[in-house]
Coordinates of C-alpha atoms and ligand atoms in Angstrom, one line a residue:
M1 CA 5.7 14.0 3.5
K2 CA 4.9 17.3 3.2
V3 CA 2.6 19.1 0.1
N4 CA 2.5 22.4 -0.9
G5 CA 4.6 23.0 2.6
K6 CA 2.3 21.4 5.0
H7 CA 2.9 18.3 6.4
Y8 CA 0.4 15.1 6.0
R9 CA -0.2 11.9 6.9
T10 CA -2.3 10.0 4.8
V11 CA -4.5 8.8 6.7
W12 CA -5.8 10.0 10.0
L13 CA -8.1 10.4 12.1
E14 CA -10.3 14.0 14.1
G15 CA -12.6 12.9 16.4
K16 CA -15.2 10.4 14.8
I17 CA -14.0 11.7 11.3
V18 CA -11.4 9.8 9.0
K19 CA -9.7 12.6 6.8
M20 CA -7.8 10.7 3.9
V21 CA -5.7 12.1 1.0
N22 CA -8.0 11.2 -2.0
Q23 CA -6.1 9.3 -4.0
P24 CA -8.2 8.7 -7.3
L25 CA -7.8 12.6 -7.7
L26 CA -4.0 12.3 -7.7
P27 CA -2.2 13.4 -9.7
H28 CA -4.2 16.5 -11.0
S29 CA -5.6 17.6 -7.7
F30 CA -4.4 17.4 -4.0
K31 CA -8.3 16.8 -1.5
I32 CA -8.6 15.6 1.7
Y33 CA -11.7 13.2 1.7
S34 CA -13.8 12.8 4.6
T35 CA -16.0 9.6 6.0
N36 CA -18.6 9.8 9.0
N37 CA -19.1 6.4 9.8
Y38 CA -16.9 3.0 9.5
R39 CA -19.5 2.2 6.4
E40 CA -18.3 5.4 4.6
T41 CA -14.6 4.2 5.8
A42 CA -15.0 0.6 4.4
N43 CA -16.6 2.0 1.2
A44 CA -13.8 4.4 0.9
I45 CA -11.0 1.4 1.3
R46 CA -13.1 -0.8 -1.1
T47 CA -13.7 2.0 -3.8
M48 CA -9.6 2.7 -3.2
V49 CA -10.3 6.3 -2.2
V50 CA -7.5 5.1 0.0
R51 CA -5.5 2.6 -0.8
G52 CA -1.7 0.7 -0.3
A53 CA -1.4 -2.0 2.5
G54 CA -0.2 0.4 5.2
A55 CA -2.9 3.5 4.1
I56 CA -5.6 0.5 4.1
G57 CA -4.2 -1.3 7.3
A58 CA -4.8 2.4 9.3
S59 CA -8.0 3.4 7.7
A60 CA -9.5 -0.4 8.9
G61 CA -8.3 0.1 12.4
F62 CA -9.8 4.0 12.5
A63 CA -13.0 2.2 10.6
M64 CA -13.1 -0.2 14.0
A65 CA -12.6 2.3 16.3
Q66 CA -15.5 4.6 14.5
A67 CA -17.9 1.4 15.2
V68 CA -17.1 1.5 18.3
L69 CA -18.0 4.5 18.4
E70 CA -21.3 4.7 16.7
A71 CA -22.2 1.8 19.3
K72 CA -24.6 1.9 22.3
E73 CA -24.7 0.0 24.9
T74 CA -28.2 -2.3 23.6
N75 CA -26.8 -3.3 20.2
Y76 CA -22.6 -3.1 20.9
K77 CA -21.9 -6.7 20.5
K78 CA -24.0 -7.0 17.5
Y79 CA -22.6 -3.9 15.5
I80 CA -19.0 -4.2 16.6
E81 CA -19.1 -7.8 15.0
D82 CA -21.2 -6.6 11.9
A83 CA -18.1 -3.6 11.2
L84 CA -15.6 -6.4 11.5
K85 CA -17.3 -8.5 8.9
T86 CA -18.1 -5.3 6.4
I87 CA -14.2 -4.0 6.8
K88 CA -12.8 -7.4 6.2
A89 CA -14.6 -8.2 3.2
T90 CA -13.3 -4.8 1.3
R91 CA -11.0 -5.9 0.0
P92 CA -8.8 -9.8 0.1
T93 CA -5.4 -9.5 -0.3
A94 CA -3.4 -6.7 2.1
Q95 CA -2.4 -8.0 5.2
N96 CA -2.2 -5.1 6.9
L97 CA -5.7 -5.0 6.9
F98 CA -6.8 -7.8 8.4
Y99 CA -3.9 -6.9 10.9
A100 CA -5.3 -4.0 12.2
V101 CA -9.2 -5.0 12.4
D102 CA -8.1 -7.9 14.6
R103 CA -5.8 -6.2 17.3
V104 CA -8.3 -3.3 17.9
Y105 CA -11.6 -5.8 17.6
S106 CA -9.5 -8.4 20.0
L107 CA -9.1 -5.6 22.6
I108 CA -12.4 -4.2 23.0
K109 CA -15.1 -7.5 22.0
D110 CA -15.1 -8.2 25.5
E111 CA -15.1 -5.1 27.6
K112 CA -18.4 -4.3 29.2
N113 CA -17.9 -0.7 30.0
L114 CA -18.6 1.4 26.9
A115 CA -16.6 4.4 27.8
V116 CA -13.4 2.3 27.9
A117 CA -13.8 0.3 24.9
K118 CA -13.9 3.6 23.0
K119 CA -11.3 4.8 24.6
V120 CA -9.0 1.5 24.0
A121 CA -10.4 1.6 20.5
V122 CA -9.3 4.8 19.5
D123 CA -6.0 5.0 21.0
T124 CA -5.3 1.2 19.2
A125 CA -6.3 2.3 16.0
N126 CA -3.9 5.9 16.7
T127 CA -1.3 3.5 17.8
I128 CA -1.3 1.1 14.8
A129 CA -1.3 4.4 12.4
N130 CA 1.6 5.4 15.0
E131 CA 3.6 2.6 14.4
D132 CA 3.1 2.5 10.7
S133 CA 4.6 5.5 10.5
D134 CA 7.6 5.0 12.8
A135 CA 8.2 1.5 10.3
C136 CA 8.1 2.9 7.6
R137 CA 10.8 5.9 8.6
R138 CA 13.2 3.0 10.1
I139 CA 13.0 0.8 6.5
G140 CA 14.2 3.9 5.1
E141 CA 17.0 3.9 7.8
L142 CA 18.0 0.5 6.8
G143 CA 16.8 0.6 3.2
E144 CA 19.5 3.7 2.1
K145 CA 21.8 1.2 3.1
L146 CA 21.8 -0.5 0.6
I147 CA 21.8 2.7 -2.2
K148 CA 24.7 4.3 -3.6
D149 CA 25.5 7.4 -5.2
N150 CA 24.2 6.7 -8.8
D151 CA 22.2 3.9 -8.6
S152 CA 19.3 3.6 -10.8
I153 CA 16.1 2.3 -9.2
L154 CA 13.0 0.0 -10.9
T155 CA 9.7 0.7 -8.7
H156 CA 6.4 -1.1 -9.4
C157 CA 2.9 0.3 -8.1
N158 CA 3.2 2.6 -5.3
A159 CA 5.1 1.9 -2.0
G160 CA 5.6 5.3 -1.4
W161 CA 3.8 7.7 1.3
L162 CA 0.2 7.5 0.0
A163 CA 0.6 3.5 0.3
F164 CA 1.3 3.9 4.2
V165 CA 0.4 6.5 6.8
D166 CA 4.0 8.4 6.0
Y167 CA 7.0 7.9 4.4
G168 CA 6.7 4.9 2.6
S169 CA 8.0 1.5 2.3
A170 CA 9.8 1.0 -0.9
L171 CA 10.0 5.0 -1.7
S172 CA 11.6 5.6 2.4
P173 CA 14.9 4.4 1.3
I174 CA 15.1 6.3 -1.6
Y175 CA 13.6 9.8 -0.4
L176 CA 16.2 9.1 2.5
A177 CA 19.3 8.5 -0.1
V178 CA 18.4 12.0 -2.0
R179 CA 18.5 13.7 1.3
N180 CA 21.8 12.1 1.9
K181 CA 22.6 13.7 -1.2
K182 CA 23.1 10.3 -3.3
R183 CA 22.4 10.6 -7.1
V184 CA 19.6 8.5 -7.6
F185 CA 17.2 7.7 -10.4
V186 CA 13.9 6.2 -10.0
Y187 CA 12.7 3.9 -13.0
V188 CA 8.5 4.0 -12.6
D189 CA 6.7 1.0 -14.2
E190 CA 3.3 2.3 -15.0
T191 CA 1.9 -0.3 -13.5
R192 CA -1.6 -1.0 -15.4
P193 CA -4.2 -1.1 -15.1
R194 CA -5.1 0.9 -12.4
C195 CA -1.6 3.2 -13.2
Q196 CA -0.6 3.7 -9.4
G197 CA 3.2 3.6 -10.3
A198 CA 2.5 7.1 -13.6
K199 CA 0.0 8.6 -11.2
L200 CA 1.1 8.5 -7.3
T201 CA 4.8 7.0 -7.6
S202 CA 5.7 9.8 -9.9
W203 CA 3.6 12.6 -8.8
E204 CA 5.0 11.5 -5.1
L205 CA 8.9 11.3 -6.3
N206 CA 8.1 14.7 -8.1
N207 CA 7.0 16.5 -5.4
E208 CA 10.2 15.2 -3.2
K209 CA 12.0 16.0 -6.5
V210 CA 13.8 12.7 -6.8
A211 CA 14.5 12.2 -10.6
N212 CA 12.5 9.7 -12.4
T213 CA 10.8 8.6 -15.4
V214 CA 7.8 6.6 -15.8
I215 CA 8.4 3.6 -18.3
A216 CA 5.5 1.8 -19.6
D217 CA 5.2 -2.0 -17.7
N218 CA 6.7 -4.1 -20.7
A219 CA 9.8 -1.7 -20.7
A220 CA 11.6 -3.1 -17.3
G221 CA 13.3 -5.7 -19.1
F222 CA 15.0 -4.0 -22.5
F223 CA 15.9 -1.1 -19.7
M224 CA 17.4 -4.0 -17.4
Q225 CA 19.4 -5.4 -20.4
Q226 CA 20.9 -2.3 -21.2
G227 CA 22.0 -2.3 -17.9
K228 CA 20.0 1.1 -17.3
I229 CA 19.1 -0.1 -13.7
N230 CA 20.9 -1.7 -10.8
L231 CA 18.3 -2.6 -8.2
V232 CA 14.9 -3.0 -7.9
I233 CA 12.6 -2.3 -4.6
T234 CA 9.1 -2.5 -4.7
G235 CA 6.6 -3.2 -1.9
A236 CA 4.4 -5.6 -0.8
D237 CA 0.7 -6.4 0.3
R238 CA 1.3 -9.7 2.0
I239 CA 4.2 -11.7 2.9
V240 CA 3.9 -15.5 4.4
A241 CA 5.6 -17.7 6.0
N242 CA 8.0 -19.4 3.3
G243 CA 9.0 -15.4 2.2
D244 CA 6.6 -15.7 -0.9
T245 CA 5.1 -12.3 -1.9
A246 CA 1.8 -10.9 -3.2
N247 CA 2.2 -7.8 -4.4
K248 CA 1.1 -5.9 -7.7
I249 CA 0.5 -7.6 -10.4
G250 CA 3.4 -7.2 -12.5
T251 CA 6.1 -7.6 -9.5
Y252 CA 6.6 -11.6 -9.8
E253 CA 7.5 -10.9 -13.7
K254 CA 10.0 -8.4 -12.6
A255 CA 11.4 -10.2 -10.1
V256 CA 11.8 -12.9 -12.9
L257 CA 13.9 -10.5 -15.4
A258 CA 16.0 -9.5 -12.3
K259 CA 17.2 -12.6 -11.3
E260 CA 18.2 -13.1 -15.6
N261 CA 19.5 -10.4 -15.9
G262 CA 22.0 -10.1 -12.6
I263 CA 20.3 -7.3 -10.2
P264 CA 19.0 -7.8 -6.3
F265 CA 15.5 -7.6 -6.0
Y266 CA 14.2 -6.2 -2.7
I267 CA 10.5 -6.4 -0.7
A268 CA 10.5 -3.2 1.4
A269 CA 7.0 -4.0 4.1
P270 CA 6.3 -3.4 7.8
T271 CA 6.3 -6.5 10.1
S272 CA 2.5 -5.9 10.2
T273 CA 2.2 -7.0 6.2
I274 CA 3.6 -10.7 7.3
D275 CA 1.1 -13.4 7.9
I276 CA 3.0 -15.7 10.0
K277 CA -0.1 -18.1 9.5
T278 CA 0.0 -18.8 5.7
K279 CA 2.8 -21.1 5.1
S280 CA 3.0 -20.4 1.3
G281 CA 1.9 -18.2 -1.7
K282 CA -0.2 -20.4 -3.1
D283 CA -2.7 -19.9 -0.2
I284 CA -2.7 -16.2 -0.8
P285 CA -6.2 -14.5 -1.8
I286 CA -5.8 -12.6 -5.0
E287 CA -8.7 -10.0 -5.5
E288 CA -10.4 -10.0 -8.7
R289 CA -11.3 -6.4 -10.2
D290 CA -13.6 -5.0 -12.6
E291 CA -13.0 -5.9 -15.8
G292 CA -13.7 -1.9 -16.8
E293 CA -10.5 -1.0 -15.5
V294 CA -8.4 -3.1 -18.1
L295 CA -10.8 -2.1 -21.0
Y296 CA -10.8 1.4 -20.1
M297 CA -7.8 4.0 -19.6
F298 CA -9.2 6.7 -17.0
G299 CA -7.8 10.0 -16.7
V300 CA -8.6 13.8 -17.3
D301 CA -8.6 16.1 -20.4
D302 CA -7.5 19.2 -20.9
K303 CA -9.4 20.8 -18.8
D304 CA -9.1 18.4 -16.3
R305 CA -12.3 16.8 -15.9
K306 CA -12.3 13.0 -14.9
C307 CA -12.9 10.8 -18.1
R308 CA -12.3 7.8 -19.8
V309 CA -11.8 6.1 -23.1
R310 CA -12.5 2.6 -23.9
I311 CA -9.5 0.9 -25.8
A312 CA -10.3 -2.8 -26.3
P313 CA -13.4 -3.7 -28.9
K314 CA -16.9 -3.4 -27.3
Q315 CA -17.5 -7.2 -27.4
S316 CA -14.5 -8.0 -25.1
K317 CA -14.3 -9.7 -21.9
A318 CA -11.0 -8.7 -19.6
K319 CA -9.3 -10.8 -16.5
N320 CA -8.1 -8.3 -13.9
P321 CA -6.4 -10.1 -10.7
A322 CA -4.7 -7.0 -9.2
F323 CA -2.2 -9.0 -7.3
D324 CA 0.8 -11.6 -8.1
V325 CA 3.0 -13.9 -6.3
T326 CA 6.9 -13.2 -6.2
P327 CA 8.2 -16.6 -4.8
A328 CA 11.1 -16.3 -2.4
K329 CA 13.3 -17.4 -4.7
Y330 CA 13.7 -14.7 -6.3
I331 CA 13.8 -12.1 -3.5
K332 CA 17.1 -11.1 -2.4
G333 CA 15.8 -9.7 0.9
I334 CA 13.2 -8.1 2.5
I335 CA 13.4 -4.9 4.3
T336 CA 11.6 -4.1 7.4
E337 CA 11.5 -1.9 10.3
K338 CA 13.4 -4.9 11.8
G339 CA 15.9 -5.2 9.9
I340 CA 17.1 -6.5 6.4
I341 CA 16.1 -10.1 6.5
K342 CA 16.5 -13.5 3.7
A343 CA 13.0 -14.3 2.7
D344 CA 12.7 -17.9 4.2
D345 CA 10.6 -19.7 7.2
E346 CA 13.7 -19.3 9.7
S347 CA 14.4 -15.8 9.2
I348 CA 10.7 -15.0 9.2
K349 CA 9.9 -16.6 12.1
N350 CA 12.8 -15.2 13.6
L351 CA 11.3 -11.4 13.4
F352 CA 8.1 -12.6 15.7
Ligands
MRU1 O1 -4.6 -1.8 -5.4 P1 -3.4 -1.1 -4.3 O2 -2.8 0.1 -5.2 O3 -3.9 -1.0 -3.0 O4 -2.3 -1.9 -3.9 C1 -1.3 -1.9 -3.6 C2 -0.1 -1.4 -3.7 O5 -0.2 0.1 -3.9 C3 1.0 -2.5 -4.2 O6 0.9 -3.8 -4.5 C4 2.5 -2.0 -3.6 O7 3.5 -2.1 -3.8 C5 1.9 -2.6 -2.1 S1 1.1 -1.9 -0.9 C6 2.1 -0.4 0.1

């Protein structure tokens, strides 16, 4: 994606340093954040400097490569195993993280020649990032065909360029439709508690000159009833063997509402998000985040200084599951880089 006329990926490796768009500063300022070692990269994933399934996956692959670059012959095995554990412990739900870390690790764990291991780790991490970008471009090409002129599309959270290495998943078809001169309007769920919709998706859409409006999370049903939304596309953090899909909290209720209102609900995701070993959505680990994200709103003041505002009473507690699972029966189709498939066991198995 281009920002101020320059093409950026969301995350990339320069020598031993991982560079990433500093997402918590958006939409107020666009800055690049650097991590010097695998622990710093793992921390950036944990604290959501980088977030979104594909971007987390690419960052995790790069973190694993950093670990191999840092390891010495004397501590190799222990060093990369510690790295594997540390990176995997950052965020539990997005399948892309486990896919990327395991893919790098499996190729270097038994390598005796350290120089070879370093090259393989860096090449593999870069391949994972390139594949993520290619898959999202292809998702755009396939998904664009679902979009008609004058469509009004609802999306939830941020499954755009910022959530991947480039292009995005749910937003990639929308960007291509607009480039192909289709008139498209996007309803953006604000996506409490971290507001990835209001902060990131609206910023991306404005940057790409796509007409959009942010709506409160609880307003989607109102606009559906009024006939203002005729298509829903969201991303996914993990799709399991039977098609059940984990995505940002609030996705499930949008899918149920879409079904009630006769609106097609699509998931867009690369095949690296599919966890074929897990049978049903009940077994997806759901991240529980800090209650402060619910009890406060985070933003900037009129002078662009970071600030937070408490909403709930001081003595209030909060629960903060970061994802929910949409049962396959609500999903009209999954837009992958290999085709648009039904959300069922057989269609998913056929992809592999
Ligand atoms: O917690 P995040 O911001 O990393 O959540 C991931 C998401 O942005 C969404 O769930 C998204 O729709 C799937 S990731 C492309």
